[in-house]
Coordinates of C-alpha atoms in Angstrom, one line a residue:
M9 CA -3.5 13.2 -15.5
S10 CA -2.8 12.1 -11.8
T11 CA -3.7 8.6 -13.0
R12 CA -0.7 6.5 -11.9
V13 CA -1.6 3.5 -14.0
F14 CA -1.9 3.5 -17.8
M15 CA -3.3 0.8 -20.0
S16 CA -3.4 1.4 -23.7
S17 CA -6.8 1.2 -25.4
G18 CA -5.2 -0.6 -28.4
D19 CA -6.3 2.2 -30.6
T20 CA -3.8 4.9 -31.5
I21 CA -6.3 7.6 -32.0
A22 CA -8.0 7.0 -28.7
D23 CA -4.6 6.9 -26.9
R24 CA -3.8 10.2 -28.6
R25 CA -7.0 11.7 -27.3
F26 CA -6.1 10.6 -23.8
D27 CA -2.6 12.2 -24.2
F28 CA -4.1 15.5 -25.4
A29 CA -6.7 15.4 -22.6
R30 CA -3.9 15.0 -20.0
D31 CA -2.0 18.0 -21.4
L32 CA -5.1 20.2 -21.4
R33 CA -5.9 19.2 -17.8
L34 CA -2.5 20.3 -16.8
R35 CA -3.0 23.6 -18.4
G36 CA -6.4 24.0 -16.6
D37 CA -8.6 23.6 -19.6
H38 CA -10.9 21.1 -17.9
D39 CA -13.8 21.4 -20.5
A40 CA -11.7 20.5 -23.4
A41 CA -10.0 17.7 -21.5
E42 CA -13.4 16.2 -20.6
E43 CA -14.5 16.4 -24.2
L44 CA -11.4 14.6 -25.4
L45 CA -11.8 11.9 -22.8
L46 CA -15.4 11.4 -23.9
Q47 CA -14.2 11.1 -27.6
A48 CA -11.7 8.5 -26.4
V49 CA -14.3 6.2 -24.6
E50 CA -16.6 6.7 -27.6
L51 CA -13.9 5.3 -29.9
V52 CA -13.1 2.5 -27.4
P53 CA -15.9 1.9 -24.9
S54 CA -13.6 -0.4 -22.8
F55 CA -10.8 2.2 -22.5
T56 CA -10.3 1.8 -18.8
S57 CA -7.6 4.4 -18.3
A58 CA -9.8 7.1 -20.0
W59 CA -12.8 6.2 -17.9
F60 CA -10.7 6.5 -14.8
A61 CA -9.2 9.8 -15.8
L62 CA -12.6 11.1 -16.6
G63 CA -13.7 10.1 -13.1
E64 CA -10.8 11.9 -11.6
L65 CA -11.5 15.0 -13.6
R66 CA -15.1 15.1 -12.7
E67 CA -14.4 14.6 -9.1
Q68 CA -12.0 17.4 -9.2
R69 CA -14.7 19.6 -10.7
G70 CA -17.2 18.6 -8.0
D71 CA -19.3 16.5 -10.3
Q72 CA -19.8 13.6 -7.9
D73 CA -22.5 11.7 -9.8
G74 CA -20.5 12.1 -13.0
A75 CA -17.4 10.8 -11.3
V76 CA -19.2 7.8 -9.8
A77 CA -20.6 6.9 -13.3
A78 CA -17.1 7.2 -14.8
F79 CA -15.3 5.2 -12.2
Q80 CA -18.1 2.6 -12.3
A81 CA -17.4 2.3 -16.1
A82 CA -13.7 1.9 -15.4
A83 CA -14.4 -0.9 -12.9
D84 CA -16.8 -2.6 -15.3
S85 CA -14.3 -2.5 -18.1
D86 CA -11.5 -4.1 -16.1
P87 CA -12.5 -7.0 -13.8
A88 CA -8.9 -6.9 -12.3
D89 CA -9.5 -3.2 -11.4
C90 CA -5.9 -2.4 -12.1
H91 CA -6.7 1.4 -11.6
G92 CA -8.4 1.0 -8.3
A93 CA -11.7 2.4 -9.5
S94 CA -13.5 0.4 -6.7
L95 CA -11.6 2.4 -4.1
R96 CA -12.7 5.6 -5.6
L97 CA -16.3 4.4 -5.5
I98 CA -15.9 3.4 -1.8
R99 CA -14.8 6.9 -0.9
L100 CA -17.4 8.8 -3.1
R101 CA -20.2 6.6 -1.8
S102 CA -18.9 6.6 1.8
A103 CA -19.1 2.8 1.6
A104 CA -17.7 0.3 4.1
P105 CA -13.9 -0.4 3.8
A106 CA -13.2 -3.4 1.5
P107 CA -10.1 -5.2 0.3
M108 CA -7.9 -3.4 -2.2
P109 CA -7.9 -5.1 -5.6
V110 CA -4.9 -7.3 -6.1
G111 CA -4.7 -6.3 -9.6
Y112 CA -4.5 -2.5 -8.7
L113 CA -1.7 -3.0 -6.1
R114 CA 0.4 -5.3 -8.3
T115 CA 0.1 -3.1 -11.4
L116 CA 0.7 0.1 -9.4
Y117 CA 3.9 -1.1 -7.9
D118 CA 5.1 -3.0 -10.9
Q119 CA 5.0 0.4 -12.8
Y120 CA 6.2 2.3 -9.8
A121 CA 9.2 0.1 -8.9
P122 CA 12.0 1.9 -10.9
R123 CA 11.3 5.2 -9.2
F124 CA 9.8 4.0 -5.9
E125 CA 12.7 4.8 -3.7
A126 CA 13.5 8.2 -5.1
S127 CA 9.8 9.1 -4.9
L128 CA 9.1 7.8 -1.4
V129 CA 12.3 8.8 0.3
G130 CA 13.3 11.9 -1.7
N131 CA 9.9 13.4 -2.3
L132 CA 7.7 12.2 0.6
G133 CA 10.4 12.0 3.3
Y134 CA 9.6 8.4 4.1
R135 CA 11.1 7.2 7.3
G136 CA 9.1 4.0 8.1
P137 CA 12.1 1.6 8.3
A138 CA 14.1 4.0 10.6
L139 CA 11.0 4.3 12.9
L140 CA 10.6 0.6 13.0
F141 CA 14.3 0.1 13.8
K142 CA 14.2 2.7 16.6
A143 CA 11.1 1.0 18.2
V144 CA 12.4 -2.5 18.0
L145 CA 15.7 -1.3 19.5
A146 CA 13.9 0.4 22.3
A147 CA 11.8 -2.8 23.1
R148 CA 14.9 -4.9 23.2
V149 CA 16.7 -2.4 25.5
A150 CA 13.7 -2.3 27.8
A151 CA 13.7 -6.2 27.9
G152 CA 17.5 -6.2 28.6
K153 CA 18.1 -8.2 25.4
P154 CA 20.4 -7.5 22.3
A155 CA 18.6 -6.3 19.2
L156 CA 19.9 -9.4 17.3
F157 CA 17.4 -11.9 15.7
R158 CA 17.9 -15.4 14.4
R159 CA 15.2 -15.2 11.7
L160 CA 13.4 -12.2 10.4
I161 CA 10.4 -11.9 7.9
D162 CA 9.8 -8.7 6.1
L163 CA 6.2 -8.3 5.1
G164 CA 5.5 -6.2 2.1
C165 CA 9.2 -5.8 1.6
G166 CA 9.0 -3.6 -1.4
T167 CA 12.6 -2.8 -2.8
G168 CA 14.1 -3.8 0.6
L169 CA 14.3 -0.5 2.4
A170 CA 13.3 -2.1 5.8
G171 CA 15.3 -5.1 5.1
R172 CA 18.4 -3.1 4.7
A173 CA 17.7 -1.2 7.9
F174 CA 17.7 -4.5 9.8
A175 CA 20.3 -6.3 7.9
A176 CA 22.9 -6.3 10.5
Q177 CA 20.5 -7.4 13.2
A178 CA 19.2 -10.7 11.5
D179 CA 21.1 -13.9 10.8
D180 CA 18.6 -14.9 8.2
M181 CA 15.9 -12.9 6.5
I182 CA 13.1 -13.5 3.9
G183 CA 10.8 -11.1 2.3
I184 CA 7.3 -11.1 0.9
D185 CA 5.8 -8.7 -1.7
L186 CA 2.9 -8.7 -4.0
S187 CA 4.7 -7.0 -6.9
P188 CA 7.1 -9.1 -9.0
R189 CA 9.2 -6.1 -10.0
M190 CA 9.5 -4.9 -6.4
A191 CA 10.5 -8.3 -5.4
E192 CA 13.1 -8.4 -8.1
L193 CA 14.6 -5.2 -6.7
A194 CA 14.5 -6.6 -3.1
R195 CA 16.4 -9.7 -4.2
A196 CA 19.0 -7.5 -5.8
T197 CA 19.9 -5.9 -2.4
G198 CA 21.4 -9.3 -1.4
V199 CA 20.0 -9.0 2.3
Y200 CA 17.3 -11.6 1.7
R201 CA 17.7 -15.4 1.5
E202 CA 14.4 -15.6 -0.3
V203 CA 11.8 -13.1 -1.6
L204 CA 8.3 -14.6 -2.2
V205 CA 5.8 -13.0 -4.6
A206 CA 2.5 -13.2 -2.7
D207 CA 0.1 -11.0 -0.7
V208 CA 1.1 -10.8 3.0
V209 CA -1.5 -13.3 4.4
A210 CA -0.9 -15.9 1.6
G211 CA 2.9 -15.5 2.0
L212 CA 2.7 -16.0 5.8
R213 CA 0.5 -19.1 5.4
Q214 CA 3.3 -20.7 3.4
Q215 CA 5.6 -20.4 6.6
A216 CA 5.8 -23.1 9.3
P217 CA 4.6 -22.0 12.7
E218 CA 7.0 -20.5 15.4
Q219 CA 10.1 -20.0 13.3
F220 CA 10.7 -16.2 13.2
D221 CA 11.7 -14.1 16.1
L222 CA 11.0 -10.8 14.3
A223 CA 8.3 -9.8 11.8
I224 CA 8.3 -6.3 10.4
A225 CA 5.8 -4.5 8.1
A226 CA 6.7 -1.0 7.0
D227 CA 4.0 1.0 5.1
V228 CA 2.0 -2.2 4.5
A229 CA -1.1 -1.8 6.7
I230 CA -2.1 1.2 4.6
Y231 CA -3.3 -1.3 1.9
L232 CA -5.1 -3.5 4.3
H233 CA -8.6 -2.7 5.5
D234 CA -8.6 -5.5 8.0
L235 CA -5.5 -6.1 10.1
V236 CA -6.8 -9.2 12.0
P237 CA -5.8 -11.9 9.3
P238 CA -2.2 -10.6 8.8
I239 CA -1.6 -10.1 12.5
L240 CA -3.1 -13.5 13.3
E241 CA -0.8 -15.1 10.7
A242 CA 2.2 -13.1 12.0
A243 CA 1.5 -14.4 15.6
R244 CA 1.4 -17.8 14.3
V245 CA 4.9 -17.8 12.7
L246 CA 6.5 -16.0 15.6
T247 CA 8.4 -17.8 18.2
A248 CA 7.5 -17.4 21.8
G249 CA 8.9 -14.0 22.8
G250 CA 9.1 -13.0 19.1
L251 CA 8.3 -9.5 18.0
L252 CA 5.9 -8.0 15.4
A253 CA 6.7 -4.4 14.5
F254 CA 4.7 -2.4 12.0
T255 CA 3.6 1.1 10.9
V256 CA 0.0 2.4 10.1
E257 CA -1.4 5.6 9.1
T258 CA -4.1 6.7 11.7
H259 CA -6.8 9.1 12.3
A260 CA -8.5 10.6 15.3
G261 CA -11.8 8.6 15.0
E262 CA -12.6 4.9 15.4
G263 CA -12.2 2.0 13.1
V264 CA -10.8 2.2 9.6
V265 CA -11.2 4.8 7.0
L266 CA -10.1 5.2 3.4
G267 CA -8.3 8.5 3.0
Q268 CA -8.0 10.9 0.1
G269 CA -4.7 9.3 -0.9
L270 CA -6.6 5.9 -1.3
R271 CA -4.7 4.5 1.7
Y272 CA -6.4 3.0 4.8
A273 CA -5.9 4.7 8.1
H274 CA -6.5 2.6 11.4
G275 CA -7.6 4.1 14.6
A276 CA -5.3 3.4 17.6
D277 CA -8.1 1.6 19.5
Y278 CA -8.7 -0.5 16.5
V279 CA -5.0 -1.6 16.3
R280 CA -5.0 -2.5 20.0
A281 CA -8.1 -4.6 19.5
C282 CA -6.4 -6.4 16.6
L283 CA -3.4 -7.1 18.8
Q284 CA -5.6 -8.4 21.6
H285 CA -7.6 -10.7 19.3
S286 CA -4.3 -12.2 18.1
G287 CA -3.0 -12.9 21.5
L288 CA 0.0 -10.4 21.1
R289 CA 1.0 -8.2 23.9
E290 CA 1.4 -4.5 23.1
L291 CA 4.9 -3.2 24.0
S292 CA 4.7 0.2 22.4
L293 CA 2.2 2.1 20.3
D294 CA 3.6 5.5 19.4
H295 CA 2.3 8.4 17.3
A296 CA 4.9 9.1 14.6
P297 CA 4.5 10.0 10.9
A298 CA 6.2 7.8 8.5
R299 CA 5.7 10.1 5.5
N300 CA 4.7 13.5 4.3
E301 CA 2.0 14.4 2.0
G302 CA 1.4 17.9 0.5
G303 CA 4.3 19.1 2.6
Q304 CA 2.7 17.9 5.8
P305 CA 3.3 14.9 8.1
V306 CA 0.7 12.1 7.7
P307 CA -0.5 11.0 11.1
G308 CA 0.9 7.5 11.9
L309 CA 1.5 4.9 14.5
V310 CA 4.6 2.7 15.1
V311 CA 3.6 -0.6 16.9
V312 CA 5.7 -3.2 18.6
A313 CA 4.0 -6.3 20.1
E314 CA 5.4 -9.5 21.6
K315 CA 4.2 -13.1 21.4
P316 CA 3.9 -14.1 25.1
K317 CA 5.9 -17.0 26.3
L318 CA 3.7 -19.8 27.7

């Protein structure tokens, strides 16, 4: 199954049905796979992973109503929504964007952490940190200033890819990440003085105002439907003249959309409006893909903004 999160039903037979269904789906026998998944949820009606896999299978087969029913059952059986069933429902129902479930993001990245870098960099050609570094360097050159920073905060630091890219440019660096296992790997890099386990907004609210002269966020906005709260908090903790640099996935339309990959894409005008609302001044907003998907670049933006001096 393409399900990235697995939670055992607690019943050996039901779990075995799930495993067999996964193998049958990979072989293209979707009828038999669906039958086994139905057997699994009959044995354990609260088997969230099986409900979610059933939703994926039905969606793949074009059974939208059946997929909605299965994803709703997955959401109902797991209040923390560790599989992200609510996101599938948003997309299938064309509903308004909503916050991603914390349980989903934390579970996903806790399980993903050991293979995160190999998958993201090796398989998807991820280049977000390099794009951020280039954009920040260009902003400092344009301002006639060295690309050296007293204090840096890395928002959604993951395993520390962006922190390592900026390590030589910062005297002091802290990171924030929602996943305890990702935070553990970030600490192991040795580039951070501290790594907090929190969502971006909560972690920023723990910081005193006007103490960082650079805030970076690589591949974080894709999990945020509303960029106003994190940008406002970033502006609050930046010193006058400090920079905020971040990447987003984007689309040709307006506002915010949830893509097929269950990541949010933000229109360029929306990003500009968020910066204006926060009082930050746009220095650059360049189209550049930070990753590939299906062998094709994913449209993206690299943004650098400055907190004006009074």
